[in-house]
Amino acid sequence: MKLTYYGTAAGEGWPGLFCNCDLCREARRLGGKNVRTRSQALVNDDLLIDLSPDTNMHSLVYGLDLSKINHMLVTHSHSDHMSPAELELLREPFALNRPEVFQIYGNRRVKEKIWSGVPDVSQVASRFNFHDARPFIPMEIKDYTVVPLLALHDKREECLFYQITQGDKTILYAHDTGAFPEPTMDYLKEHGVHLDLVSLDCTTQSEKDGKNHMGLADAARQKEELLELNLADTNTKWVVNHFSHNGHWLHERMVGEASKYGFLASYDTMAVEI
């Protein structure tokens, strides 16, 4: 399995679109891995995670090949993870020679956002199917088994992250979330799936209690808990992702700090194979 990170920033992007702070000015000056777009990832070449408002940029600049993708997991309805207006472009005359219907998996708020946010949803409704992703109920998607897990994030909706298994390999993609809530930990302990790749939120280094998001210290605590439960081991690959300029660390600093805890620091277009 392979996980490719196309967008690795928090909701404002980095540099923030309208921001003039020191960190954003420095990211603009340095460029490279310090420039981060909004959240999106791809499992292998056919299972998309989130519909970032930067999806078109990911296609044009980073080489995201949407012609191969007809299945998408959505974590929650926030605008940096779900940009519903993009779905109008599934229909003719905007999209030609696309015979397969797009399959979307998400919570109730995501569904509501699609039906209210697509400019003329009746014109495009035949081009996608929406599937309710319910916490702890496995979904068979192509040759993947996907388990939606509860996140600790926006209390106004049932935010999710995903355990994705293909064959004997499993990815845990856990963004936007604070410390894993008890029902999620109970599920992981009960089912005991070995995690080969764990990708954890690391939005801001000011987080001290793991609520809504994590900082690096929170991610390290979550890692230790998963290791203590034998859900991961020395062969597991660990990544931190979803960075905000409010975390105050540019990429080089984040790489150094993350390595102290055994994490890779993601950047746009980084791919990790297991």
mmCIF file of C-alpha atoms in Angstrom:
data_model
loop_
_atom_site.group_PDB
_atom_site.id
_atom_site.type_symbol
_atom_site.label_atom_id
_atom_site.label_comp_id
_atom_site.label_asym_id
_atom_site.label_seq_id
_atom_site.Cartn_x
_atom_site.Cartn_y
_atom_site.Cartn_z
ATOM 1 C CA MET A 1 0.000 0.000 0.000
ATOM 2 C CA LYS A 2 1.019 3.568 -0.570
ATOM 3 C CA LEU A 3 -0.206 6.795 1.030
ATOM 4 C CA THR A 4 0.490 10.028 -0.853
ATOM 5 C CA TYR A 5 0.023 13.373 0.877
ATOM 6 C CA TYR A 6 -1.249 16.001 -1.546
ATOM 7 C CA GLY A 7 -2.244 18.628 1.031
ATOM 8 C CA THR A 8 -0.564 18.848 4.441
ATOM 9 C CA ALA A 9 -1.728 22.162 5.902
ATOM 10 C CA ALA A 10 -4.517 23.135 8.243
ATOM 11 C CA GLY A 11 -7.505 25.128 7.051
ATOM 12 C CA GLU A 12 -5.710 28.385 6.232
ATOM 13 C CA GLY A 13 -3.008 26.725 4.135
ATOM 14 C CA TRP A 14 0.605 27.703 4.680
ATOM 15 C CA PRO A 15 1.313 30.508 3.882
ATOM 16 C CA GLY A 16 -2.146 31.537 4.962
ATOM 17 C CA LEU A 17 -4.034 33.111 2.084
ATOM 18 C CA PHE A 18 -4.442 36.500 3.745
ATOM 19 C CA CYS A 19 -1.787 36.129 6.434
ATOM 20 C CA ASN A 20 1.232 38.398 6.871
ATOM 21 C CA CYS A 21 2.768 36.813 9.979
ATOM 22 C CA ASP A 22 6.491 36.116 10.187
ATOM 23 C CA LEU A 23 5.988 32.386 9.580
ATOM 24 C CA CYS A 24 3.914 32.909 6.447
ATOM 25 C CA ARG A 25 6.289 35.514 5.062
ATOM 26 C CA GLU A 26 9.215 33.158 5.657
ATOM 27 C CA ALA A 27 7.382 30.244 4.018
ATOM 28 C CA ARG A 28 6.751 32.407 0.955
ATOM 29 C CA ARG A 29 10.437 33.330 0.856
ATOM 30 C CA LEU A 30 11.752 29.796 1.325
ATOM 31 C CA GLY A 31 9.170 27.972 -0.759
ATOM 32 C CA GLY A 32 9.661 24.243 -1.298
ATOM 33 C CA LYS A 33 8.347 22.021 1.463
ATOM 34 C CA ASN A 34 7.344 25.047 3.526
ATOM 35 C CA VAL A 35 4.480 25.709 1.118
ATOM 36 C CA ARG A 36 1.526 23.548 2.130
ATOM 37 C CA THR A 37 -1.904 23.204 0.561
ATOM 38 C CA ARG A 38 -5.068 22.103 2.284
ATOM 39 C CA SER A 39 -5.755 18.589 3.411
ATOM 40 C CA GLN A 40 -5.958 15.710 0.941
ATOM 41 C CA ALA A 41 -4.389 12.277 0.584
ATOM 42 C CA LEU A 42 -4.560 9.278 -1.723
ATOM 43 C CA VAL A 43 -4.330 5.576 -0.923
ATOM 44 C CA ASN A 44 -2.528 3.802 -3.750
ATOM 45 C CA ASP A 45 -3.885 5.481 -6.877
ATOM 46 C CA ASP A 46 -7.608 4.946 -6.423
ATOM 47 C CA LEU A 47 -8.951 5.868 -2.949
ATOM 48 C CA LEU A 48 -9.102 9.599 -2.262
ATOM 49 C CA ILE A 49 -9.347 11.096 1.233
ATOM 50 C CA ASP A 50 -11.145 14.454 1.360
ATOM 51 C CA LEU A 51 -12.073 16.938 -1.360
ATOM 52 C CA SER A 52 -9.775 19.861 -0.639
ATOM 53 C CA PRO A 53 -10.457 23.288 -2.180
ATOM 54 C CA ASP A 54 -6.936 22.808 -3.593
ATOM 55 C CA THR A 55 -7.862 19.607 -5.467
ATOM 56 C CA ASN A 56 -7.541 21.228 -8.898
ATOM 57 C CA MET A 57 -4.093 22.519 -7.973
ATOM 58 C CA HIS A 58 -3.128 19.033 -6.800
ATOM 59 C CA SER A 59 -4.176 17.718 -10.199
ATOM 60 C CA LEU A 60 -2.456 20.406 -12.266
ATOM 61 C CA VAL A 61 0.761 20.806 -10.283
ATOM 62 C CA TYR A 62 1.242 17.666 -8.192
ATOM 63 C CA GLY A 63 -0.028 15.119 -10.731
ATOM 64 C CA LEU A 64 -3.076 13.811 -8.849
ATOM 65 C CA ASP A 65 -4.768 11.668 -11.530
ATOM 66 C CA LEU A 66 -8.494 11.978 -10.912
ATOM 67 C CA SER A 67 -9.299 9.881 -13.978
ATOM 68 C CA LYS A 68 -8.378 6.792 -11.916
ATOM 69 C CA ILE A 69 -10.429 7.759 -8.868
ATOM 70 C CA ASN A 70 -14.092 6.932 -8.291
ATOM 71 C CA HIS A 71 -14.103 6.456 -4.500
ATOM 72 C CA MET A 72 -13.603 9.128 -1.853
ATOM 73 C CA LEU A 73 -13.643 9.087 1.945
ATOM 74 C CA VAL A 74 -14.544 12.370 3.649
ATOM 75 C CA THR A 75 -13.486 12.966 7.241
ATOM 76 C CA HIS A 76 -15.867 15.833 8.050
ATOM 77 C CA SER A 77 -17.610 18.845 6.559
ATOM 78 C CA HIS A 78 -15.108 21.654 7.280
ATOM 79 C CA SER A 79 -14.266 23.663 4.176
ATOM 80 C CA ASP A 80 -10.601 22.613 4.030
ATOM 81 C CA HIS A 81 -11.647 18.956 3.823
ATOM 82 C CA MET A 82 -14.871 19.173 1.815
ATOM 83 C CA SER A 83 -15.353 21.629 -1.044
ATOM 84 C CA PRO A 84 -18.724 20.568 -2.482
ATOM 85 C CA ALA A 85 -18.843 22.995 -5.415
ATOM 86 C CA GLU A 86 -16.120 20.901 -7.096
ATOM 87 C CA LEU A 87 -18.634 18.066 -7.522
ATOM 88 C CA GLU A 88 -20.609 20.036 -10.104
ATOM 89 C CA LEU A 89 -17.658 19.465 -12.409
ATOM 90 C CA LEU A 90 -18.447 15.729 -12.535
ATOM 91 C CA ARG A 91 -21.218 16.339 -15.066
ATOM 92 C CA GLU A 92 -21.165 17.139 -18.758
ATOM 93 C CA PRO A 93 -20.071 19.399 -20.369
ATOM 94 C CA PHE A 94 -17.425 19.882 -17.644
ATOM 95 C CA ALA A 95 -16.398 16.190 -17.554
ATOM 96 C CA LEU A 96 -16.450 13.977 -20.643
ATOM 97 C CA ASN A 97 -15.672 10.287 -21.102
ATOM 98 C CA ARG A 98 -16.173 9.513 -17.397
ATOM 99 C CA PRO A 99 -18.501 6.488 -17.382
ATOM 100 C CA GLU A 100 -18.219 5.490 -13.715
ATOM 101 C CA VAL A 101 -20.305 7.079 -10.992
ATOM 102 C CA PHE A 102 -18.276 8.753 -8.210
ATOM 103 C CA GLN A 103 -18.741 7.062 -4.816
ATOM 104 C CA ILE A 104 -18.577 9.336 -1.749
ATOM 105 C CA TYR A 105 -18.464 8.152 1.883
ATOM 106 C CA GLY A 106 -19.033 10.504 4.793
ATOM 107 C CA ASN A 107 -21.176 11.608 7.707
ATOM 108 C CA ARG A 108 -24.601 13.302 7.704
ATOM 109 C CA ARG A 109 -23.182 16.823 7.762
ATOM 110 C CA VAL A 110 -21.058 16.060 4.702
ATOM 111 C CA LYS A 111 -24.174 14.875 2.863
ATOM 112 C CA GLU A 112 -26.061 18.029 3.842
ATOM 113 C CA LYS A 113 -23.141 20.192 2.712
ATOM 114 C CA ILE A 114 -23.076 18.504 -0.687
ATOM 115 C CA TRP A 115 -26.779 18.982 -1.270
ATOM 116 C CA SER A 116 -26.665 22.621 -0.194
ATOM 117 C CA GLY A 117 -23.250 23.501 -1.617
ATOM 118 C CA VAL A 118 -23.340 22.141 -5.149
ATOM 119 C CA PRO A 119 -24.687 25.010 -7.300
ATOM 120 C CA ASP A 120 -27.233 22.852 -9.177
ATOM 121 C CA VAL A 121 -27.175 19.499 -7.453
ATOM 122 C CA SER A 122 -30.111 18.093 -9.450
ATOM 123 C CA GLN A 123 -27.988 18.343 -12.601
ATOM 124 C CA VAL A 124 -25.136 16.322 -11.166
ATOM 125 C CA ALA A 125 -26.892 13.939 -8.741
ATOM 126 C CA SER A 126 -26.747 11.074 -11.234
ATOM 127 C CA ARG A 127 -22.950 11.352 -11.362
ATOM 128 C CA PHE A 128 -22.298 10.424 -7.736
ATOM 129 C CA ASN A 129 -23.630 8.162 -4.985
ATOM 130 C CA PHE A 130 -23.414 9.127 -1.343
ATOM 131 C CA HIS A 131 -22.861 6.411 1.271
ATOM 132 C CA ASP A 132 -23.315 6.974 5.000
ATOM 133 C CA ALA A 133 -20.076 6.248 6.846
ATOM 134 C CA ARG A 134 -21.091 5.138 10.333
ATOM 135 C CA PRO A 135 -18.591 4.833 13.167
ATOM 136 C CA PHE A 136 -17.205 1.323 13.691
ATOM 137 C CA ILE A 137 -19.190 -0.256 10.833
ATOM 138 C CA PRO A 138 -16.740 -1.645 8.234
ATOM 139 C CA MET A 139 -17.242 -0.742 4.591
ATOM 140 C CA GLU A 140 -16.029 -2.865 1.698
ATOM 141 C CA ILE A 141 -14.711 -0.499 -0.979
ATOM 142 C CA LYS A 142 -13.061 -2.142 -3.966
ATOM 143 C CA ASP A 143 -10.440 -4.399 -2.341
ATOM 144 C CA TYR A 144 -10.218 -2.287 0.826
ATOM 145 C CA THR A 145 -11.897 -2.761 4.175
ATOM 146 C CA VAL A 146 -12.481 0.700 5.608
ATOM 147 C CA VAL A 147 -13.577 1.325 9.193
ATOM 148 C CA PRO A 148 -14.749 4.839 10.090
ATOM 149 C CA LEU A 149 -13.599 5.784 13.589
ATOM 150 C CA LEU A 150 -14.816 8.617 15.792
ATOM 151 C CA ALA A 151 -12.590 11.681 15.982
ATOM 152 C CA LEU A 152 -12.417 14.227 18.775
ATOM 153 C CA HIS A 153 -12.999 17.396 16.805
ATOM 154 C CA ASP A 154 -16.080 19.505 16.018
ATOM 155 C CA LYS A 155 -18.828 18.641 18.523
ATOM 156 C CA ARG A 156 -21.479 19.766 16.030
ATOM 157 C CA GLU A 157 -20.942 16.737 13.837
ATOM 158 C CA GLU A 158 -19.778 13.142 13.935
ATOM 159 C CA CYS A 159 -16.234 13.742 12.676
ATOM 160 C CA LEU A 160 -14.417 10.656 11.447
ATOM 161 C CA PHE A 161 -11.021 9.277 10.640
ATOM 162 C CA TYR A 162 -10.318 6.006 8.890
ATOM 163 C CA GLN A 163 -8.676 2.615 9.321
ATOM 164 C CA ILE A 164 -7.962 1.289 5.819
ATOM 165 C CA THR A 165 -6.901 -2.309 5.205
ATOM 166 C CA GLN A 166 -5.833 -3.935 1.964
ATOM 167 C CA GLY A 167 -4.638 -7.524 2.187
ATOM 168 C CA ASP A 168 -2.373 -7.783 5.227
ATOM 169 C CA LYS A 169 -1.542 -4.052 5.428
ATOM 170 C CA THR A 170 -3.395 -1.358 7.395
ATOM 171 C CA ILE A 171 -3.200 2.435 7.394
ATOM 172 C CA LEU A 172 -4.642 4.558 10.194
ATOM 173 C CA TYR A 173 -5.282 8.069 8.842
ATOM 174 C CA ALA A 174 -6.212 10.194 11.875
ATOM 175 C CA HIS A 175 -6.823 13.885 11.112
ATOM 176 C CA ASP A 176 -8.562 16.278 12.352
ATOM 177 C CA THR A 177 -8.683 14.862 15.858
ATOM 178 C CA GLY A 178 -7.394 15.339 19.332
ATOM 179 C CA ALA A 179 -6.583 12.362 21.554
ATOM 180 C CA PHE A 180 -8.589 9.392 20.324
ATOM 181 C CA PRO A 181 -11.944 9.252 22.150
ATOM 182 C CA GLU A 182 -12.758 6.266 24.329
ATOM 183 C CA PRO A 183 -15.149 4.528 21.875
ATOM 184 C CA THR A 184 -12.443 4.591 19.206
ATOM 185 C CA MET A 185 -9.815 3.214 21.551
ATOM 186 C CA ASP A 186 -12.254 0.500 22.667
ATOM 187 C CA TYR A 187 -12.817 -0.516 19.046
ATOM 188 C CA LEU A 188 -9.102 -0.614 18.271
ATOM 189 C CA LYS A 189 -8.363 -2.673 21.384
ATOM 190 C CA GLU A 190 -11.204 -5.116 20.729
ATOM 191 C CA HIS A 191 -10.292 -5.776 17.099
ATOM 192 C CA GLY A 192 -6.518 -5.639 17.470
ATOM 193 C CA VAL A 193 -5.609 -4.905 13.863
ATOM 194 C CA HIS A 194 -1.885 -4.356 13.390
ATOM 195 C CA LEU A 195 -1.224 -0.819 12.156
ATOM 196 C CA ASP A 196 1.516 -0.635 9.520
ATOM 197 C CA LEU A 197 1.264 3.127 8.958
ATOM 198 C CA VAL A 198 -0.158 5.658 11.407
ATOM 199 C CA SER A 199 -0.674 9.262 10.303
ATOM 200 C CA LEU A 200 -1.509 11.624 13.160
ATOM 201 C CA ASP A 201 -2.708 15.208 13.439
ATOM 202 C CA CYS A 202 -0.085 17.795 14.406
ATOM 203 C CA THR A 203 -1.831 21.091 13.812
ATOM 204 C CA THR A 204 -0.396 23.306 16.518
ATOM 205 C CA GLN A 205 2.345 22.919 19.081
ATOM 206 C CA SER A 206 0.343 24.893 21.650
ATOM 207 C CA GLU A 207 -2.050 21.974 22.190
ATOM 208 C CA LYS A 208 -1.556 20.556 25.669
ATOM 209 C CA ASP A 209 -4.633 18.400 26.175
ATOM 210 C CA GLY A 210 -5.250 16.814 22.778
ATOM 211 C CA LYS A 211 -8.661 18.401 22.239
ATOM 212 C CA ASN A 212 -9.910 19.077 18.694
ATOM 213 C CA HIS A 213 -6.388 18.805 17.268
ATOM 214 C CA MET A 214 -2.994 17.540 18.384
ATOM 215 C CA GLY A 215 0.426 19.042 18.736
ATOM 216 C CA LEU A 216 3.583 16.954 18.487
ATOM 217 C CA ALA A 217 3.551 16.093 22.203
ATOM 218 C CA ASP A 218 -0.058 14.919 21.902
ATOM 219 C CA ALA A 219 0.797 12.803 18.864
ATOM 220 C CA ALA A 220 3.709 11.260 20.762
ATOM 221 C CA ARG A 221 1.394 10.328 23.638
ATOM 222 C CA GLN A 222 -1.069 8.782 21.209
ATOM 223 C CA LYS A 223 1.746 6.805 19.602
ATOM 224 C CA GLU A 224 2.858 5.427 22.964
ATOM 225 C CA GLU A 225 -0.681 4.356 23.795
ATOM 226 C CA LEU A 226 -1.006 2.449 20.523
ATOM 227 C CA LEU A 227 2.369 0.802 21.112
ATOM 228 C CA GLU A 228 1.468 -0.183 24.682
ATOM 229 C CA LEU A 229 -1.675 -1.887 23.357
ATOM 230 C CA ASN A 230 0.405 -3.827 20.799
ATOM 231 C CA LEU A 231 -1.571 -2.255 17.956
ATOM 232 C CA ALA A 232 1.715 -1.095 16.426
ATOM 233 C CA ASP A 233 5.366 -2.083 16.752
ATOM 234 C CA THR A 234 8.887 -1.217 15.662
ATOM 235 C CA ASN A 235 7.973 -1.899 12.026
ATOM 236 C CA THR A 236 5.133 0.623 12.019
ATOM 237 C CA LYS A 237 5.731 3.842 10.102
ATOM 238 C CA TRP A 238 4.671 7.019 11.918
ATOM 239 C CA VAL A 239 3.863 10.350 10.286
ATOM 240 C CA VAL A 240 2.662 13.701 11.600
ATOM 241 C CA ASN A 241 0.602 15.871 9.275
ATOM 242 C CA HIS A 242 -1.886 18.785 9.029
ATOM 243 C CA PHE A 243 0.298 21.697 10.084
ATOM 244 C CA SER A 244 -0.725 25.267 10.886
ATOM 245 C CA HIS A 245 1.429 28.405 10.885
ATOM 246 C CA ASN A 246 0.127 28.809 14.440
ATOM 247 C CA GLY A 247 2.368 25.846 15.305
ATOM 248 C CA HIS A 248 5.356 28.144 14.652
ATOM 249 C CA TRP A 249 7.652 25.495 13.131
ATOM 250 C CA LEU A 250 8.643 25.604 9.483
ATOM 251 C CA HIS A 251 9.379 22.315 7.733
ATOM 252 C CA GLU A 252 13.055 21.907 8.663
ATOM 253 C CA ARG A 253 12.325 22.516 12.350
ATOM 254 C CA MET A 254 9.341 20.167 12.257
ATOM 255 C CA VAL A 255 11.476 17.410 10.695
ATOM 256 C CA GLY A 256 14.005 17.697 13.504
ATOM 257 C CA GLU A 257 11.464 17.843 16.314
ATOM 258 C CA ALA A 258 9.323 15.028 14.889
ATOM 259 C CA SER A 259 12.316 12.734 14.473
ATOM 260 C CA LYS A 260 12.943 12.877 18.234
ATOM 261 C CA TYR A 261 9.684 10.953 18.668
ATOM 262 C CA GLY A 262 10.177 8.636 15.701
ATOM 263 C CA PHE A 263 7.849 10.513 13.326
ATOM 264 C CA LEU A 264 8.278 11.563 9.725
ATOM 265 C CA ALA A 265 7.024 15.086 9.022
ATOM 266 C CA SER A 266 4.784 15.136 5.969
ATOM 267 C CA TYR A 267 5.038 17.598 3.101
ATOM 268 C CA ASP A 268 2.976 18.062 -0.043
ATOM 269 C CA THR A 269 3.555 15.139 -2.477
ATOM 270 C CA MET A 270 5.318 12.947 0.109
ATOM 271 C CA ALA A 271 4.561 9.259 -0.438
ATOM 272 C CA VAL A 272 4.986 6.515 2.169
ATOM 273 C CA GLU A 273 4.865 2.836 1.203
ATOM 274 C CA ILE A 274 4.219 -0.156 3.446
#
